[in-house]
Coordinates of C-alpha atoms in Angstrom, one line a residue:
V1 CA -45.9 113.1 23.8
F2 CA -46.3 111.8 20.3
G3 CA -45.3 115.2 18.9
H4 CA -42.0 115.0 20.8
L5 CA -41.4 111.5 19.5
I6 CA -42.0 112.5 15.9
V7 CA -39.8 115.6 15.9
A8 CA -37.0 114.2 18.1
P9 CA -33.6 114.8 16.3
T10 CA -31.6 112.2 18.2
F11 CA -32.1 109.5 20.8
S12 CA -31.8 110.9 24.3
P13 CA -32.9 110.1 27.9
P14 CA -35.9 112.3 27.7
L15 CA -36.9 110.4 24.5
V16 CA -37.0 107.2 26.6
R17 CA -39.5 108.8 28.9
Y18 CA -41.7 109.8 26.0
L19 CA -41.5 106.3 24.6
L20 CA -42.6 104.8 27.9
A21 CA -45.4 107.3 28.2
A22 CA -46.6 106.7 24.6
G23 CA -46.5 102.9 25.2
A24 CA -48.5 103.3 28.4
M25 CA -51.1 105.4 26.5
V26 CA -51.5 102.9 23.7
V27 CA -51.8 100.0 26.1
G28 CA -54.2 101.9 28.3
M29 CA -56.4 102.8 25.3
I30 CA -56.4 99.2 24.1
G31 CA -57.4 98.0 27.5
A32 CA -60.2 100.7 27.7
V33 CA -61.5 99.6 24.3
V34 CA -61.5 95.9 25.3
W35 CA -63.3 96.7 28.6
L36 CA -65.9 99.0 26.9
D37 CA -66.5 96.3 24.3
G38 CA -67.3 93.7 26.9
H39 CA -69.4 96.2 28.9
F40 CA -71.4 97.0 25.7
L41 CA -72.0 93.3 25.0
R42 CA -73.1 92.6 28.6
R43 CA -75.5 95.6 28.6
R44 CA -76.9 94.6 25.2
L45 CA -77.4 91.0 26.3
A46 CA -79.2 92.1 29.5
A47 CA -81.5 94.4 27.4
E48 CA -82.3 91.5 25.0
R49 CA -83.1 89.2 27.9
A50 CA -85.4 91.8 29.4
R51 CA -87.2 92.3 26.0
F52 CA -87.5 88.6 25.2
P53 CA -90.6 87.8 27.3
G54 CA -92.6 90.6 25.7
I55 CA -91.5 89.6 22.2
L56 CA -92.4 86.0 22.9
A57 CA -95.8 86.9 24.2
N58 CA -96.5 89.1 21.1
S59 CA -95.4 86.5 18.6
T60 CA -97.6 83.8 20.4
S61 CA -100.6 86.1 20.3
K62 CA -100.1 86.8 16.6
Q63 CA -99.8 83.2 15.5
G64 CA -103.5 82.6 15.4
T65 CA -104.1 85.7 13.1
Q66 CA -101.2 84.9 10.8
R67 CA -102.3 81.4 10.1
G68 CA -105.2 82.6 8.0
S69 CA -103.2 85.2 6.2
A70 CA -100.8 82.8 4.4
R71 CA -100.9 83.0 0.6
T72 CA -99.3 81.2 -2.2
V73 CA -96.5 83.0 -4.0
R74 CA -95.9 82.3 -7.7
V75 CA -92.3 82.4 -8.9
P76 CA -92.0 83.1 -12.6
Y77 CA -88.9 80.9 -13.3
R78 CA -87.8 78.3 -10.7
L79 CA -85.0 76.7 -12.7
R80 CA -84.4 74.0 -10.1
G81 CA -84.4 76.5 -7.3
V82 CA -81.9 78.9 -8.9
G83 CA -84.7 81.2 -10.2
S84 CA -86.6 81.0 -6.9
L85 CA -83.8 82.2 -4.8
A86 CA -82.8 84.9 -7.4
W87 CA -86.4 86.0 -7.5
R88 CA -86.6 86.4 -3.8
Q89 CA -83.3 88.4 -3.7
M90 CA -84.6 90.6 -6.5
R91 CA -87.7 91.4 -4.4
G92 CA -85.2 92.7 -1.8
V93 CA -83.6 94.9 -4.5
V94 CA -87.0 96.3 -5.4
H95 CA -87.6 97.1 -1.7
Y96 CA -84.3 98.9 -1.4
R97 CA -84.2 100.3 -4.9
T98 CA -83.5 103.9 -3.9
S99 CA -80.4 103.1 -1.8
V100 CA -79.1 100.7 -4.5
A101 CA -79.5 103.4 -7.2
V102 CA -77.7 106.0 -5.0
S103 CA -74.9 103.5 -4.2
L104 CA -74.3 103.0 -8.0
V105 CA -74.0 106.7 -8.8
V106 CA -70.6 107.2 -7.1
P107 CA -68.7 104.3 -8.9
A108 CA -70.4 105.4 -12.2
L109 CA -69.1 108.9 -11.8
L110 CA -65.6 107.7 -10.8
S111 CA -65.4 105.4 -13.8
C112 CA -66.4 108.1 -16.2
V113 CA -63.5 110.3 -15.2
V114 CA -61.5 108.9 -18.1
L115 CA -63.9 110.8 -20.5
V116 CA -61.9 114.0 -19.7
H117 CA -59.4 112.8 -22.3
P118 CA -60.3 114.4 -25.6
K119 CA -59.3 111.5 -27.9
A120 CA -61.1 108.2 -28.2
T121 CA -58.1 105.9 -28.1
L122 CA -58.0 102.2 -27.4
S123 CA -56.1 102.8 -24.2
I124 CA -58.9 104.9 -22.8
I125 CA -61.5 102.1 -23.2
A126 CA -59.0 99.7 -21.7
E127 CA -58.5 102.1 -18.8
L128 CA -62.3 102.4 -18.4
V129 CA -62.7 98.6 -18.2
G130 CA -60.0 98.4 -15.6
T131 CA -61.6 101.2 -13.6
L132 CA -65.0 99.5 -13.7
A133 CA -63.4 96.2 -12.5
F134 CA -61.6 98.1 -9.7
Y135 CA -64.7 99.9 -8.4
S136 CA -66.8 96.8 -8.8
F137 CA -64.3 95.0 -6.7
L138 CA -64.0 97.7 -4.1
L139 CA -67.4 99.3 -3.7
L140 CA -70.2 97.2 -5.1
P141 CA -69.9 94.1 -2.8
T142 CA -70.7 96.4 0.1
A143 CA -73.7 98.0 -1.6
L144 CA -75.2 94.8 -3.1
K145 CA -75.6 92.4 -0.2
F146 CA -78.4 90.4 -1.8
D147 CA -76.7 87.0 -1.4
F148 CA -75.6 84.8 1.5
R149 CA -74.6 87.8 3.5
R150 CA -78.3 88.8 3.7
D151 CA -79.4 85.4 4.8
V152 CA -77.1 84.7 7.7
D153 CA -80.1 83.9 9.9
R154 CA -81.8 81.9 7.2
L155 CA -79.0 79.4 6.4
G156 CA -80.9 76.7 8.3
V157 CA -84.0 77.3 6.1
L158 CA -81.9 77.2 2.9
K159 CA -80.3 73.9 4.0
S160 CA -83.7 72.4 4.5
L161 CA -84.9 73.2 1.0
P162 CA -84.8 70.4 -1.6
I163 CA -82.2 72.3 -3.7
S164 CA -78.7 71.2 -4.4
P165 CA -75.8 73.3 -2.9
T166 CA -74.7 74.3 -6.4
A167 CA -78.2 75.6 -7.3
V168 CA -78.4 77.5 -4.0
T169 CA -75.0 79.1 -4.7
L170 CA -75.9 80.1 -8.2
G171 CA -79.3 81.5 -7.0
Q172 CA -77.6 83.6 -4.3
L173 CA -75.0 85.0 -6.7
A174 CA -77.3 85.7 -9.6
V175 CA -78.8 89.1 -8.4
P176 CA -75.6 91.0 -7.5
V177 CA -73.8 89.7 -10.6
V178 CA -76.7 90.7 -12.9
I179 CA -77.0 94.2 -11.3
T180 CA -73.3 94.7 -11.5
T181 CA -73.3 93.7 -15.2
L182 CA -76.2 96.0 -16.0
F183 CA -74.4 98.8 -14.2
Q184 CA -71.2 98.3 -16.2
T185 CA -73.3 98.0 -19.4
A186 CA -74.9 101.3 -18.7
V187 CA -71.6 103.0 -18.1
L188 CA -70.1 101.6 -21.3
L189 CA -73.2 102.7 -23.3
I190 CA -72.7 106.2 -22.0
V191 CA -69.1 106.2 -23.0
I192 CA -69.9 104.9 -26.5
A193 CA -72.6 107.5 -26.9
L194 CA -70.1 110.3 -26.0
R195 CA -67.1 108.9 -27.9
P196 CA -66.9 107.3 -31.3
Y197 CA -66.0 103.8 -30.2
H198 CA -67.0 100.7 -32.1
P199 CA -69.9 98.7 -30.5
G200 CA -67.8 95.6 -30.7
L201 CA -65.6 97.0 -28.0
L202 CA -68.7 97.1 -25.7
A203 CA -69.3 93.4 -26.3
M204 CA -65.6 92.6 -25.7
A205 CA -65.5 94.6 -22.5
L206 CA -68.6 92.9 -21.2
L207 CA -67.2 89.5 -22.1
V208 CA -64.2 90.2 -19.9
L209 CA -66.2 91.8 -17.1
M210 CA -68.9 89.2 -16.6
P211 CA -66.6 86.5 -15.2
V212 CA -64.9 89.2 -13.2
N213 CA -68.3 89.9 -11.6
V214 CA -68.9 86.3 -10.8
L215 CA -65.4 86.1 -9.2
I216 CA -65.9 89.2 -7.1
F217 CA -69.1 88.1 -5.5
S218 CA -68.2 84.5 -5.2
L219 CA -65.0 85.5 -3.4
E220 CA -67.0 87.9 -1.1
N221 CA -69.5 85.2 -0.2
L222 CA -66.7 82.7 0.3
I223 CA -65.0 84.9 2.9
F224 CA -68.4 85.5 4.5
L225 CA -69.3 81.8 4.8
L226 CA -65.8 81.0 6.3
Y227 CA -66.2 83.8 8.9
P228 CA -69.9 84.7 9.1
Y229 CA -71.3 87.8 10.9
R230 CA -74.7 89.4 11.2
P231 CA -75.5 92.8 9.5
G232 CA -75.2 95.6 12.0
Q233 CA -73.0 93.5 14.3
E234 CA -70.6 95.7 16.3
G235 CA -67.5 95.1 18.4
I236 CA -63.8 94.6 18.0
G237 CA -64.2 91.3 16.0
V238 CA -66.1 93.1 13.3
F239 CA -63.5 95.9 13.1
I240 CA -60.6 93.5 12.9
R241 CA -62.5 91.4 10.3
S242 CA -63.2 94.5 8.2
I243 CA -59.5 95.5 8.3
L244 CA -58.3 92.0 7.3
T245 CA -60.9 91.7 4.6
F246 CA -59.9 95.0 2.9
T247 CA -56.2 94.0 3.3
A248 CA -56.8 90.7 1.7
K249 CA -58.7 92.4 -1.1
G250 CA -55.8 94.8 -1.7
I251 CA -53.4 91.9 -1.8
L252 CA -55.5 90.0 -4.3
F253 CA -56.0 93.0 -6.5
G254 CA -52.2 93.6 -6.4
I255 CA -51.7 90.0 -7.5
G256 CA -54.3 90.3 -10.2
L257 CA -52.6 93.5 -11.5
G258 CA -49.2 91.7 -11.5
V259 CA -50.6 88.8 -13.5
T260 CA -52.3 91.2 -15.9
I261 CA -49.0 93.0 -16.6
A262 CA -47.1 89.8 -16.9
W263 CA -49.6 88.4 -19.4
A264 CA -49.6 91.7 -21.3
L265 CA -45.8 91.4 -21.8
V266 CA -46.0 87.7 -22.8
S267 CA -48.9 88.3 -25.2
K268 CA -47.0 91.2 -26.8
R269 CA -43.9 89.0 -27.3
L270 CA -46.0 86.2 -28.8
S271 CA -47.7 88.6 -31.2
L272 CA -44.3 89.7 -32.5
Q273 CA -43.3 86.1 -33.1
W274 CA -46.5 84.9 -34.8
A275 CA -46.8 86.0 -38.4
T276 CA -50.6 86.0 -38.3
V277 CA -50.8 88.2 -35.2
T278 CA -48.6 91.2 -35.9
D279 CA -50.8 94.3 -35.6
Q280 CA -52.1 96.1 -32.6
T281 CA -55.6 94.6 -32.9
G282 CA -54.3 91.0 -32.9
W283 CA -52.3 91.7 -29.8
V284 CA -55.3 93.1 -28.0
M285 CA -57.4 90.0 -29.0
L286 CA -54.7 87.7 -27.7
F287 CA -54.4 89.5 -24.4
T288 CA -58.2 89.7 -24.0
A289 CA -58.6 86.0 -24.7
G290 CA -55.9 85.0 -22.2
M291 CA -57.3 87.2 -19.5
W292 CA -60.9 85.9 -20.2
L293 CA -59.9 82.3 -19.9
L294 CA -58.0 82.9 -16.7
T295 CA -60.8 84.9 -15.2
V296 CA -63.4 82.2 -16.2
A297 CA -61.2 79.5 -14.6
L298 CA -60.9 81.5 -11.4
A299 CA -64.6 82.3 -11.3
V300 CA -65.6 78.7 -11.8
T301 CA -63.1 77.5 -9.1
T302 CA -64.2 80.1 -6.6
T303 CA -67.9 79.3 -7.2
A304 CA -67.2 75.6 -6.7
L305 CA -65.4 76.4 -3.5
L306 CA -68.3 78.5 -2.3
A307 CA -70.8 75.7 -3.0
S308 CA -68.5 73.3 -1.1
V309 CA -68.2 75.6 1.9
Y310 CA -72.0 76.0 1.9
R311 CA -72.5 72.3 1.7
H312 CA -70.3 71.8 4.8

């Protein structure tokens, strides 16, 4: 049916029948998916209700043995709660260290594709920084869920702690931001070892990427707290949420790309007008400073919004 619709040269009465048949097939499949989704939820709920008495009995019997096994945990740096939460999330990273390491290999290889260029030009290092920012924006939030997304069932516990919402937010963002920054540093060090770039370019690249990392994970957690879900949750709602999330990310990345291009043109024109900024290096410094200030402002604003959403 769909093949006839695709290759139909003109509109004709048989084409109307194919259109009606295709519409009926689509509506029928949507109805089947909705019914199966509800059937799946009902079956899972019945299974959980059947298991609950046994789970409750086991947990009650273990309470007496667990009371004597409690121990005090020493956190190296509490930092008004920020270090405590970050330390706890880091223990999760250590537990899943193999999967985290494997998930970082793919974006590292994709980012190093620019090394096929034989010359060490300034545009190559700029392309590398853009590639790192893109793959950090696209791939790493899914791999590094050591933040609010991991604690959807512990938000009540977090709210009961004597820690300010800002400290909780910073503590939850610290681990994924630090891991992403270390990952980007490792990639940049590999590039500098293989190409004769000045180490100052590494420092400038990291200066730009660090607020980008904060912006990426604060935005990811902001979307999550606005529309929370449990890890491993299934159903149409999760599917639609994933599509909308990736679409929103694509739109935001497109807007960011447009702003970057616009500022590049503006900074180029300003560099031509200013007598003290006439060479290529001066234009790059002006462009980098403007992008850094904009990214820092966006990162601070998004983090403040995340703390406000968590507070409410």
